[in-house]
mmCIF file of C-alpha atoms in Angstrom:
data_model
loop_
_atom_site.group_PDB
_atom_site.id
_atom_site.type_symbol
_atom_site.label_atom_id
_atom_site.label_comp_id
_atom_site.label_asym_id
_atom_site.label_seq_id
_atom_site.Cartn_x
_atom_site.Cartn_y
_atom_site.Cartn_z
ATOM 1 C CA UNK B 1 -33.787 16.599 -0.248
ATOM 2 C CA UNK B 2 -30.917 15.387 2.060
ATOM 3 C CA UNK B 3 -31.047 16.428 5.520
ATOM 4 C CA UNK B 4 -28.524 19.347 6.473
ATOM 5 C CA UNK B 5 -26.728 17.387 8.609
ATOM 6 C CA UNK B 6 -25.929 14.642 6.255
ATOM 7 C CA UNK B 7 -23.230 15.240 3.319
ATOM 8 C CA UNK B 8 -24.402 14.422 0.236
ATOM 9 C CA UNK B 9 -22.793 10.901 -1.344
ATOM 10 C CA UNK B 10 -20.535 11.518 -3.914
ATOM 11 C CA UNK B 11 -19.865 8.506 -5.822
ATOM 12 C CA UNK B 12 -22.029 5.121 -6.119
ATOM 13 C CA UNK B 13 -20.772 1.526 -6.249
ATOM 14 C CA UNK B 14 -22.706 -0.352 -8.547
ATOM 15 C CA UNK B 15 -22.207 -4.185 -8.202
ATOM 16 C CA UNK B 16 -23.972 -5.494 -11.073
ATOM 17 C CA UNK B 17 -23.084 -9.055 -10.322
ATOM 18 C CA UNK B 18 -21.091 -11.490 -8.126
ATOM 19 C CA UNK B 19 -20.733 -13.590 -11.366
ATOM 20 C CA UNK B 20 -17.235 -13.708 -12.226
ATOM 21 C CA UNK B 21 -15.301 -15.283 -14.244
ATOM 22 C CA UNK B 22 -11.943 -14.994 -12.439
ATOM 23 C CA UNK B 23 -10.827 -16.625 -9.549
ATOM 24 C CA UNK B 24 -8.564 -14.304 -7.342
ATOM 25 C CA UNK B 25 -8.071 -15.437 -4.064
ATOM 26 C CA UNK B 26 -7.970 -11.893 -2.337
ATOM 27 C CA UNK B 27 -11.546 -11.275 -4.142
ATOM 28 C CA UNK B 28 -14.009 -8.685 -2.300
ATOM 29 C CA UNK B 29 -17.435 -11.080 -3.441
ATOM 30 C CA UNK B 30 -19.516 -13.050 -0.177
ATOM 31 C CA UNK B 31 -18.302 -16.015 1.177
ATOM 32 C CA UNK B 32 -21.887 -16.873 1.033
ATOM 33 C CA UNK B 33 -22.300 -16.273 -2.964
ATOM 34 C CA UNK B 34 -25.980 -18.596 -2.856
ATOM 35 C CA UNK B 35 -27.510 -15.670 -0.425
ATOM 36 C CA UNK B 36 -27.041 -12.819 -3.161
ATOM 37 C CA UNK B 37 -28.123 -14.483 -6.037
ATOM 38 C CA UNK B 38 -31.412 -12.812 -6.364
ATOM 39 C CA UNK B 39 -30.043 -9.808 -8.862
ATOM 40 C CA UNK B 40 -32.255 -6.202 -9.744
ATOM 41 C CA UNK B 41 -33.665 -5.983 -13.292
ATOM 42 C CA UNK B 42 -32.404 -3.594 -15.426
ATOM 43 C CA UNK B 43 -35.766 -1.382 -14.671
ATOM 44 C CA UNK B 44 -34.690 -1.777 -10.869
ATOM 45 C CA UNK B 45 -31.297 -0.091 -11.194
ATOM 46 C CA UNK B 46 -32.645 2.738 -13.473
ATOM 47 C CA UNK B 47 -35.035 3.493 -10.290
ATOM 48 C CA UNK B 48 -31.477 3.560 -8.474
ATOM 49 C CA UNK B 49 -30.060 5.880 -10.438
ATOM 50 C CA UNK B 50 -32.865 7.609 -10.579
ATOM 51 C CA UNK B 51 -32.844 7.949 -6.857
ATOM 52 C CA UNK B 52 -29.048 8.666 -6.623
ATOM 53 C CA UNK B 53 -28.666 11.920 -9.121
ATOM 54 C CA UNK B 54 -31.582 13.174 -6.840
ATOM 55 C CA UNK B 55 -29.388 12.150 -3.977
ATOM 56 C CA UNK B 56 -26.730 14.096 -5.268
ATOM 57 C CA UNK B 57 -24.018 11.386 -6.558
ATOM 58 C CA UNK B 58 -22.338 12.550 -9.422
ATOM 59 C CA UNK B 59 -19.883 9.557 -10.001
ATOM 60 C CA UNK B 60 -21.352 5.873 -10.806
ATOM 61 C CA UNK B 61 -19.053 3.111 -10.759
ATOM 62 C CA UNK B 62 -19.927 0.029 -12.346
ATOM 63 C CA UNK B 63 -18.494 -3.216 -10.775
ATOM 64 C CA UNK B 64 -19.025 -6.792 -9.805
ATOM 65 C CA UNK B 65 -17.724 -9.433 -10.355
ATOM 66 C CA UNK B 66 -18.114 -8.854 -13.798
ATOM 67 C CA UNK B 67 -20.087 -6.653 -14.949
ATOM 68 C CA UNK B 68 -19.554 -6.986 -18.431
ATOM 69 C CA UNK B 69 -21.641 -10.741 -17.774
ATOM 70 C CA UNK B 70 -25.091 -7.996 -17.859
ATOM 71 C CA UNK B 71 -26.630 -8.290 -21.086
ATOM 72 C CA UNK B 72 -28.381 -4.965 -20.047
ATOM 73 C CA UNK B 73 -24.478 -3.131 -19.352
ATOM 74 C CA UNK B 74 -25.249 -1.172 -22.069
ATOM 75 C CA UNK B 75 -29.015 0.295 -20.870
ATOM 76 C CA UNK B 76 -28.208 1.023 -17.427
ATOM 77 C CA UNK B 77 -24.842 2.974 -19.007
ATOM 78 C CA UNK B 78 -26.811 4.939 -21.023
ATOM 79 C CA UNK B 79 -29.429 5.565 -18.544
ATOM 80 C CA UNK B 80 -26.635 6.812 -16.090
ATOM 81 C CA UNK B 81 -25.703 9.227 -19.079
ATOM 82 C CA UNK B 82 -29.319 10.920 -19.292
ATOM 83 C CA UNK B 83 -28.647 11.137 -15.614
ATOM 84 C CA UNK B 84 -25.709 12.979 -16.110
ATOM 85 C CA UNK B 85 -23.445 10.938 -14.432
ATOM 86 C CA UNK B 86 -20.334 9.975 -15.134
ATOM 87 C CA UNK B 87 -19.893 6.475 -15.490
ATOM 88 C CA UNK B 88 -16.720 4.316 -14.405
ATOM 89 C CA UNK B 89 -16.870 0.660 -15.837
ATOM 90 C CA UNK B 90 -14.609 -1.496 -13.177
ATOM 91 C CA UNK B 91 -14.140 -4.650 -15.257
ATOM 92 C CA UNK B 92 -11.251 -7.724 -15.563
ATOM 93 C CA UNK B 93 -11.911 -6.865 -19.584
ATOM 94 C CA UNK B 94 -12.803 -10.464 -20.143
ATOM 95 C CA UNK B 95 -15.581 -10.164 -22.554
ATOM 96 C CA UNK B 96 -14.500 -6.927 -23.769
ATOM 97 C CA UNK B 97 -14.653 -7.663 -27.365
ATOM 98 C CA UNK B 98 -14.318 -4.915 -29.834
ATOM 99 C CA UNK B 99 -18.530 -5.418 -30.509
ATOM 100 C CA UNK B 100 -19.265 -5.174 -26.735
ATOM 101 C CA UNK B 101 -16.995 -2.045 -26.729
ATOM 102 C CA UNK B 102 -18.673 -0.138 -29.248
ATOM 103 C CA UNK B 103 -22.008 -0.749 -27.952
ATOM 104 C CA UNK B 104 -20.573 0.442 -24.468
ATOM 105 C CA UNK B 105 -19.091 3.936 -26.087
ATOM 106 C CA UNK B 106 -22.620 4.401 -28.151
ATOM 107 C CA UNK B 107 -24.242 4.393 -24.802
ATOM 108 C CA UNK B 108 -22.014 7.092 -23.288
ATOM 109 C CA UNK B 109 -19.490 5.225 -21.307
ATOM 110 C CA UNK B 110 -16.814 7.317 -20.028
ATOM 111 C CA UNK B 111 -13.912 5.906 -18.230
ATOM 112 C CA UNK B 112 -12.495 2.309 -18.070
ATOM 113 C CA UNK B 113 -10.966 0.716 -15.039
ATOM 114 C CA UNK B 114 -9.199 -2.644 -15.889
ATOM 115 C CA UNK B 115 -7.850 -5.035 -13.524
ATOM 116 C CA UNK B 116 -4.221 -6.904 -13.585
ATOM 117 C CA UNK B 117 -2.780 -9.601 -11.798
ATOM 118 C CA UNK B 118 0.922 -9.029 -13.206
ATOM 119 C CA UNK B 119 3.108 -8.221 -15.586
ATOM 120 C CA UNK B 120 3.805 -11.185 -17.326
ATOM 121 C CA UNK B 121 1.374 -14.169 -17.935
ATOM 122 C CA UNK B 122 2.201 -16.949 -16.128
ATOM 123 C CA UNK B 123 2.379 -15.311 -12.944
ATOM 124 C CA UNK B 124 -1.103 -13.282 -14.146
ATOM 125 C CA UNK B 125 -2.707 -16.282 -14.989
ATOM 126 C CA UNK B 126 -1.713 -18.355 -11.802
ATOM 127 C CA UNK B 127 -2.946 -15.708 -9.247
ATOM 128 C CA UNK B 128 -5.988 -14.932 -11.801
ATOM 129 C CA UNK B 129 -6.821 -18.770 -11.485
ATOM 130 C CA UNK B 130 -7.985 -18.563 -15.305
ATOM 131 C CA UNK B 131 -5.825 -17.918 -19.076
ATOM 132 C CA UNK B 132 -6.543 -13.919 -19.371
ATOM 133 C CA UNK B 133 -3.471 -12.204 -19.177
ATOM 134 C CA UNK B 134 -3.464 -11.444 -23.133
ATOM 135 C CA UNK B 135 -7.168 -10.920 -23.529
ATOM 136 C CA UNK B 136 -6.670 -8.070 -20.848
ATOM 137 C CA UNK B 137 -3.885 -6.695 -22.923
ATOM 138 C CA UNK B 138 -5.666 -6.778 -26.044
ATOM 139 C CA UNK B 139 -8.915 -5.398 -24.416
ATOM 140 C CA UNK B 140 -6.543 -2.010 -22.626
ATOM 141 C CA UNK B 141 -5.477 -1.183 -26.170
ATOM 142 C CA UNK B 142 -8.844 -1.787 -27.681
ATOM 143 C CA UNK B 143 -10.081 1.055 -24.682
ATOM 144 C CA UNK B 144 -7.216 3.323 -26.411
ATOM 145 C CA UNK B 145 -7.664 3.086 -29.486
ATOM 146 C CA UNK B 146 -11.574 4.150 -28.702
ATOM 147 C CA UNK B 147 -10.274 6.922 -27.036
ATOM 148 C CA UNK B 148 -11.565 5.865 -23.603
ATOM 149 C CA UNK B 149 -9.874 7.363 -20.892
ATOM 150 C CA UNK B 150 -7.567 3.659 -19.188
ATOM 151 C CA UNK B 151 -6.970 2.774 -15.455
ATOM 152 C CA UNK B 152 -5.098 -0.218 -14.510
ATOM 153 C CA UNK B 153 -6.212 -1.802 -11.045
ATOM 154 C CA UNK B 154 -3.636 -3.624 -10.088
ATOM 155 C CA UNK B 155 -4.004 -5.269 -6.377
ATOM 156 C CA UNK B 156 -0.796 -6.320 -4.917
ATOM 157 C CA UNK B 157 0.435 -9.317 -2.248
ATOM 158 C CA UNK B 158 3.564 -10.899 -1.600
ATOM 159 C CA UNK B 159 2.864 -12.524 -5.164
ATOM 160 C CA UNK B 160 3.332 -9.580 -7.372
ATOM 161 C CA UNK B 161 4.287 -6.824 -5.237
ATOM 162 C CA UNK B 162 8.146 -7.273 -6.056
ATOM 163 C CA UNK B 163 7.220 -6.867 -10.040
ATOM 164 C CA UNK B 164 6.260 -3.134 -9.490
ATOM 165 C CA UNK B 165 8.757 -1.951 -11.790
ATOM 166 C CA UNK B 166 7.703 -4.049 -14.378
ATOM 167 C CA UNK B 167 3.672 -3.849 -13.605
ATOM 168 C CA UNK B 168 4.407 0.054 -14.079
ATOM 169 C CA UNK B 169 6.761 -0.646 -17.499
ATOM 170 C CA UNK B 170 3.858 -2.585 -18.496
ATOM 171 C CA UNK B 171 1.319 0.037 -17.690
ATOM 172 C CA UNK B 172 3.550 3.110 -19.425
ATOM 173 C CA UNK B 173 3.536 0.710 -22.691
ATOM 174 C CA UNK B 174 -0.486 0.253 -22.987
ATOM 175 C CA UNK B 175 -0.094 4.152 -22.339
ATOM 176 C CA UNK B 176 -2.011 4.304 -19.436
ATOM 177 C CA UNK B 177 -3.445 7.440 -17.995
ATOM 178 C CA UNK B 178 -3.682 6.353 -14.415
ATOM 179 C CA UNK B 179 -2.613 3.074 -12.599
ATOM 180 C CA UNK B 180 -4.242 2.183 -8.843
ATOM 181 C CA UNK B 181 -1.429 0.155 -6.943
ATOM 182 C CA UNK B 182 -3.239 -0.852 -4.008
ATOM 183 C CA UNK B 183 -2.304 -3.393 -1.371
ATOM 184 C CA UNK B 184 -4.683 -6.341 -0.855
ATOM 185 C CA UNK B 185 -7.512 -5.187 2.491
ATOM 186 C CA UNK B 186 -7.788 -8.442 4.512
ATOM 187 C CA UNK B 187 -11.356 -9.433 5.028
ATOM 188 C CA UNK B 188 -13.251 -11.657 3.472
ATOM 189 C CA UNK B 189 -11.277 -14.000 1.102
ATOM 190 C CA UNK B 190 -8.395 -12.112 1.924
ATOM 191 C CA UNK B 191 -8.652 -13.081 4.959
ATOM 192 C CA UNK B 192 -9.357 -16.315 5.079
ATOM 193 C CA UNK B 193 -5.581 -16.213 2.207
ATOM 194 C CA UNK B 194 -3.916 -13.976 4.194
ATOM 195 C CA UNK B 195 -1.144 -16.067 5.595
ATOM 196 C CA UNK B 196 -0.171 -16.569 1.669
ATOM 197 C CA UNK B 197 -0.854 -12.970 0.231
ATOM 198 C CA UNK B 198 0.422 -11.017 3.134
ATOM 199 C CA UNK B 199 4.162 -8.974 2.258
ATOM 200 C CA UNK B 200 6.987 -8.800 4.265
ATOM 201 C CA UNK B 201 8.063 -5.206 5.323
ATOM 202 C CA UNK B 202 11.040 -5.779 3.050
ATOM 203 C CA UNK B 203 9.224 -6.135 0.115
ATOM 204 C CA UNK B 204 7.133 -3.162 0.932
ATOM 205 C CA UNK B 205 10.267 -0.902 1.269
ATOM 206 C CA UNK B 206 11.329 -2.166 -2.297
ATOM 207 C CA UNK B 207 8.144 -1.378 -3.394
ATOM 208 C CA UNK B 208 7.729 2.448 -2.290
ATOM 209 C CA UNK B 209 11.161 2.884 -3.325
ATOM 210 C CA UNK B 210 10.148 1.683 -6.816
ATOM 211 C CA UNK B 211 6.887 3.855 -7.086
ATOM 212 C CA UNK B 212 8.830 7.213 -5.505
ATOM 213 C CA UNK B 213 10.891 6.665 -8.182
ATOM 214 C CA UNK B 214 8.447 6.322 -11.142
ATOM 215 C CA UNK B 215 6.233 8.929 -9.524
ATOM 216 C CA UNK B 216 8.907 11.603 -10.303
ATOM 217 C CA UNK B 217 9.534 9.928 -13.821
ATOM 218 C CA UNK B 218 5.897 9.792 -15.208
ATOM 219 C CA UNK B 219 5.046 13.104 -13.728
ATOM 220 C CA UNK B 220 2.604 14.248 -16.122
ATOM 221 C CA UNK B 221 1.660 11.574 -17.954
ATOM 222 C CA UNK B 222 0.897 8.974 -15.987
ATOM 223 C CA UNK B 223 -0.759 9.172 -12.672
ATOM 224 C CA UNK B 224 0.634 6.927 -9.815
ATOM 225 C CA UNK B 225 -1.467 5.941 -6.854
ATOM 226 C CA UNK B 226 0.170 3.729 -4.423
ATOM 227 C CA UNK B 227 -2.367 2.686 -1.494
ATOM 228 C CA UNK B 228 -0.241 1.235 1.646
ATOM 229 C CA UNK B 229 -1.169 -1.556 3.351
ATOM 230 C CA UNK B 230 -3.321 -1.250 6.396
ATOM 231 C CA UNK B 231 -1.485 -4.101 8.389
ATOM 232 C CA UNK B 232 2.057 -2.347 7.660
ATOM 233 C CA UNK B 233 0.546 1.193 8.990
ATOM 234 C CA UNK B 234 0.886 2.881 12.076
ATOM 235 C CA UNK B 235 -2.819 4.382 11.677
ATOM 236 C CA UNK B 236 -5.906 2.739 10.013
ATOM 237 C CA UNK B 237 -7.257 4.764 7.424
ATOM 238 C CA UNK B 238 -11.111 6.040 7.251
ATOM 239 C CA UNK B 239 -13.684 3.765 6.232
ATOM 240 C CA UNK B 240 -14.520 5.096 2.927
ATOM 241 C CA UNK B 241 -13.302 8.501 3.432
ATOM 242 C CA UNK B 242 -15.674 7.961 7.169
ATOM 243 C CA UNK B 243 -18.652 6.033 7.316
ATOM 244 C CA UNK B 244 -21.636 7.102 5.440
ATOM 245 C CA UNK B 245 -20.592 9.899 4.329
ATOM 246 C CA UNK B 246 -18.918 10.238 0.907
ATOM 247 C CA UNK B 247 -20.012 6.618 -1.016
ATOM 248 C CA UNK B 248 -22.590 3.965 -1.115
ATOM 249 C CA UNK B 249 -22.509 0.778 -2.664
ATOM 250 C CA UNK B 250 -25.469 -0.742 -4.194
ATOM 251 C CA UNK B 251 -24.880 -4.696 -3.972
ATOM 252 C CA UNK B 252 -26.391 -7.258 -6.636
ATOM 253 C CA UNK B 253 -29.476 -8.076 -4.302
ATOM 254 C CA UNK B 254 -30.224 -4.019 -3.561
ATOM 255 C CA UNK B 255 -28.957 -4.249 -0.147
ATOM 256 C CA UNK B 256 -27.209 -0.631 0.310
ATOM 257 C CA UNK B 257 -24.270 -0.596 1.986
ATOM 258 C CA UNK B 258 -21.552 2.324 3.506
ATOM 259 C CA UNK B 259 -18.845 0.308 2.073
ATOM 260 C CA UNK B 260 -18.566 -2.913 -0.288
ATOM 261 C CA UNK B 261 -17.838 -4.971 2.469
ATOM 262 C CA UNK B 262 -20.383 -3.856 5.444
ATOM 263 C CA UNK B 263 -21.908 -7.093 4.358
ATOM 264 C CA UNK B 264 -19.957 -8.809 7.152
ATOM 265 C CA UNK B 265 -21.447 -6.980 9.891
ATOM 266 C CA UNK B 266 -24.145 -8.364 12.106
ATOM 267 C CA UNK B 267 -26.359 -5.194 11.407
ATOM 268 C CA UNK B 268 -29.636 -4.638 10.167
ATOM 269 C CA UNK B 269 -30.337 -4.595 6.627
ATOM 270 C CA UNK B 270 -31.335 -1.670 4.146
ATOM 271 C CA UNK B 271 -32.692 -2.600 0.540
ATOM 272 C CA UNK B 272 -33.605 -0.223 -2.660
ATOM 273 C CA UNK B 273 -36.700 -2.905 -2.780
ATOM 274 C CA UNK B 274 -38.028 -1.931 0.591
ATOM 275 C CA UNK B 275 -36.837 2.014 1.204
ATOM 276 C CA UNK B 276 -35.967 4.789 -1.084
ATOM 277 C CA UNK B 277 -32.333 5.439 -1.526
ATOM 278 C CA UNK B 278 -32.542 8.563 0.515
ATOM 279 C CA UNK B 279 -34.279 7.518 3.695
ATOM 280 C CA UNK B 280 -31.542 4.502 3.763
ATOM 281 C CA UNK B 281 -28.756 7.236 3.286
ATOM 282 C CA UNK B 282 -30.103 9.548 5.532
ATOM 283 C CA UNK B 283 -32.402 7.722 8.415
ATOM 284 C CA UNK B 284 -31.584 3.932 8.148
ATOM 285 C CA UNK B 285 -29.904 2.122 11.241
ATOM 286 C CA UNK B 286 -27.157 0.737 9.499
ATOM 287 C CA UNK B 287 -25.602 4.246 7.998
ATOM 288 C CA UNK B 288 -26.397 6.135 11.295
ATOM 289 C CA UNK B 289 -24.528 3.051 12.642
ATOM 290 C CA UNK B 290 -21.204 4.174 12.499
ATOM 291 C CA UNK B 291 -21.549 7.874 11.191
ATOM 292 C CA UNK B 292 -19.338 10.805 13.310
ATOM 293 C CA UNK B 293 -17.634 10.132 16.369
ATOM 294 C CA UNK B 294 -20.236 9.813 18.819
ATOM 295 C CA UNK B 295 -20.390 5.828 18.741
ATOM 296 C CA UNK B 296 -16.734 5.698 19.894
ATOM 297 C CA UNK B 297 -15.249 4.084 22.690
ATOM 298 C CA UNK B 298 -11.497 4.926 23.803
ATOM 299 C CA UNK B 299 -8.834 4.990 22.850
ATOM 300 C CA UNK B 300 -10.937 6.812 19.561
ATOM 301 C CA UNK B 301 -12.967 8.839 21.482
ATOM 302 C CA UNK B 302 -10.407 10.842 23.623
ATOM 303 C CA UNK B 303 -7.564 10.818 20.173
ATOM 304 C CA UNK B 304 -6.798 13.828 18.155
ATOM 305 C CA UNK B 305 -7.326 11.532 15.104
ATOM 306 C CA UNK B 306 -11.100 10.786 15.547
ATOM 307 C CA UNK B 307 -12.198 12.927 12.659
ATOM 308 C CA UNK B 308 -9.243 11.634 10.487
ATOM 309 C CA UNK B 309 -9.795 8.241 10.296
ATOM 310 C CA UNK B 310 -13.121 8.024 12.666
ATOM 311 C CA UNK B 311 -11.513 4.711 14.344
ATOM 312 C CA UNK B 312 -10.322 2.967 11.189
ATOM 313 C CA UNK B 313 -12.210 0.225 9.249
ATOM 314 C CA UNK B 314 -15.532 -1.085 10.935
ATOM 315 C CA UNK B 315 -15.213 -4.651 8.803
ATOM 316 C CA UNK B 316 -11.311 -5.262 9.761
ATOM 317 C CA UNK B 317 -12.303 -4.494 13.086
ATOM 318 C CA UNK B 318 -15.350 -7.150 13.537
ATOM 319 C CA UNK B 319 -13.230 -9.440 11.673
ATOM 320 C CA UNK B 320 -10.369 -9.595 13.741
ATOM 321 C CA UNK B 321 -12.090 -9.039 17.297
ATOM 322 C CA UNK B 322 -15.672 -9.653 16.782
ATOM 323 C CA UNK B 323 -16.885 -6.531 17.753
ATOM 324 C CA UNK B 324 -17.024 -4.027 15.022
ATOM 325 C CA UNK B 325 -17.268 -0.903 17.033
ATOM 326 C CA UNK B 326 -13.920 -1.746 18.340
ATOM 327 C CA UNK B 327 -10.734 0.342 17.095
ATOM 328 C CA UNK B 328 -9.283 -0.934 14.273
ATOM 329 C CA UNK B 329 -6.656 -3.165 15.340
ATOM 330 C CA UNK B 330 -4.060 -1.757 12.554
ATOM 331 C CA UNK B 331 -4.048 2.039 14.529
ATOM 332 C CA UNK B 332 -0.795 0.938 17.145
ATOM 333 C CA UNK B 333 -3.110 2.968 19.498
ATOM 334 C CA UNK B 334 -5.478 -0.105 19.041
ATOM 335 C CA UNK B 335 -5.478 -2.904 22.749
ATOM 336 C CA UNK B 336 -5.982 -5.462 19.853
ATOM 337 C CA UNK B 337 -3.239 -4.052 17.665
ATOM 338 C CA UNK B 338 -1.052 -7.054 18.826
ATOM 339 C CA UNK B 339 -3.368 -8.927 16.608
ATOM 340 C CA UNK B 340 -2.013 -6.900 12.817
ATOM 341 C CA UNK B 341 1.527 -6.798 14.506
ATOM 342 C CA UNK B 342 1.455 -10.905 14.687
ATOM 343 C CA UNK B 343 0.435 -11.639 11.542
ATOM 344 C CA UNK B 344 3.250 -8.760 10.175
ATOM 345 C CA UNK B 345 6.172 -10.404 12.015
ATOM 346 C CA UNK B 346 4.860 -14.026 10.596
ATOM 347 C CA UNK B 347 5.274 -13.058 7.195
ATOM 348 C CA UNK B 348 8.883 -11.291 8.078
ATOM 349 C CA UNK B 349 9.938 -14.619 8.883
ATOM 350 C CA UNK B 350 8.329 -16.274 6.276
ATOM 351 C CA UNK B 351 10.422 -13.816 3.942
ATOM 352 C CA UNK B 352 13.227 -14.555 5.895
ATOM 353 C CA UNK B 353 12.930 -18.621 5.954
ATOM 354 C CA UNK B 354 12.490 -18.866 2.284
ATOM 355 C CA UNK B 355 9.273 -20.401 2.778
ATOM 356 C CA UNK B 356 7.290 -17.439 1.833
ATOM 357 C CA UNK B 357 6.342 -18.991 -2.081
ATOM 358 C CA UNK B 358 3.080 -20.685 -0.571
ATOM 359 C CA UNK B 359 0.216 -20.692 -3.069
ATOM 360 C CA UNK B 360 -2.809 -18.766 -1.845
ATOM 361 C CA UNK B 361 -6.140 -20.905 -1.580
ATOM 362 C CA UNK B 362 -8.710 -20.066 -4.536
ATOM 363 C CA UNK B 363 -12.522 -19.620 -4.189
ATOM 364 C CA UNK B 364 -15.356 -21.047 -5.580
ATOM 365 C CA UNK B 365 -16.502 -19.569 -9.409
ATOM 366 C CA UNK B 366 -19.487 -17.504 -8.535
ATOM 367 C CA UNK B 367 -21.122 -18.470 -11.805
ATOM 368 C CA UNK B 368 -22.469 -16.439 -14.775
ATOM 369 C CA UNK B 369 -25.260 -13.762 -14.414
ATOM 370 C CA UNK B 370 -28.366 -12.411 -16.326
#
């Protein structure tokens, strides 16, 4: 049983795999791909969803890379089923052939998340680093026509995010019932890309104006979430709805993690091969890390804010400062907020100068998976 004082998690992250077989330069996967290559069985993940219904998630989400490159997709699907969870496959669609579909749906799958690069396929292709633009359009109708609930993932930079309107024509014509616009987070990859993905604040005016619009206009059949930038805000938002205390992520290796990026951080380790998932949700150093308001330093501590973002994002914060119990430097509240507002006024006059085009460094293939 959870402690009292601990919420329950809600939803799990379940990253099958770093394999991938796309090549996105604002992708979430290590740097250091050769230190997670050590993947659990399929027998290992059924103990972790064992251990998270008893936990108390009720949502499993299954993501990589790709996790479509796990033969065993379909057993740990209908595993989660038995569970009674409901299960979320997070996937580019690239080996989402019409057999690998059915064998997903016998299992119990309930809800498909696909990811797009554009609206069009050159530009999909080129930021996708790999052909796949029409596989992933043939693969969202194949999810209709199964009668899968379909969510488009579409993650936007300075590359894409003036094509809104079409992205969201595009989306309307698969018949979509839910599209995720959500600007690129800068860590990782991102990061190290950012001076070529990062928009100007004209483009993100065009933008909002564009999704206000459709908002009102698909009403009802469409949903419409639009996730602002962090660097283009005036407050950081909370780390996974606040630290350790809606969502865990379950990394290829078993390391457990408060969010899919916590990776980063220089603190200590917590593995489904060495604790039960409770005692790491509950008792482990690295959840009680950063949990509440207690480990805050000013100007968090002393804000009315404090419980509504709880200091803003813990990996953006190490990343850009080196100290990640620092305030995020996105909240204009932040000493280190200079930091965001540099990089923001680079890419205004990037936008400005014409010389905002630049093609975004790629990563490394992380390679195929069991």
């Amino acid at each position: 049983m959870a402690s009292p004082a601990v919420d329950r998690p809600f939803g799990l992250l379940a990253e099958l795999t770093y394999g991938c077989p796309l090549h996105c330069s604002y992708c979430s996967n290590p740097i250091d791909l050769a230190a997670h290559t050590d993947e659990l069985t399929t027998a290992e993940w059924q103990r972790v969803l064992v251990e998270a219904r008893d936990l108390g998630v009720l949502q499993l989400h299954l993501s990589g890379g790709e996790p479509l490159l796990r033969r065993d997709l379909p057993e740990i699907v209908r595993c989660a089923g038995e569970l009674g969870l409901y299960t979320n496959l997070i996937t580019s669609a690239l080996g989402l052939t019409p057999r690998r579909a059915e064998e997903l749906l016998a299992a119990g799958l309930d809800h498909v998340q696909i990811s797009l690069q554009a609206d069009e396929a050159a530009l999909s292709d080129r930021l996708a680093g790999v052909r796949s633009f029409e596989r992933k359009l043939v693969a969202a109708r194949l999810v209709k026509e199964l009668g899968w609930p379909l969510t488009l993932n579409v993650v936007l930079h300075r590359h894409n995010v003036d094509r809104v309107a079409s992205i969201l024509d595009l989306a309307e014509q698969l018949g979509a019932d839910r599209i995720e616009l959500a600007h690129t987070q800068y860590y990782g990859w991102a990061l190290r890309n950012r001076d070529g993905l990062l928009p100007s604040r004209a483009q993100l005016e065009r933008a909002q104006d564009v999704v206000r619009a459709a908002r009102e206009r698909l009403q009802g059949r469409m949903e419409v979430i639009y996730v602002l930038p962090d660097y283009h805000s005036r407050y950081p938002k909370p780390c996974m709805g606040g630290w350790g205390t809606r969502q865990l992520t379950v990394v290829p290796d078993g390391d457990v993690l408060p969010c899919p990026t916590a990776h980063t951080l220089p603190l200590p380790r917590a593995s489904v091969r060495e604790h039960p998932l409770a005692w790491i949700w509950e008792r482990s150093p690295l959840f009680q890390r950063f949990r509440g308001t207690d480990w805050m330093p000013d100007p968090c501590r002393s804000c009315d804010r404090r419980e509504l973002d709880f200091g803003g994002c813990r990996c953006q914060a190490f990343q850009l400062t080196g100290d990640a119990a620092r305030t995020d430097p996105v909240c204009h509240l932040s000493p280190d907020h200079g930091l965001v507002a540099e990089a923001v006024a680079a890419a205004d006059e990037e936008a400005r100068s014409g010389a905002a085009a630049l093609t975004p460094r790629r990563y490394p293939a992380a390679g195929r998976s069991r």
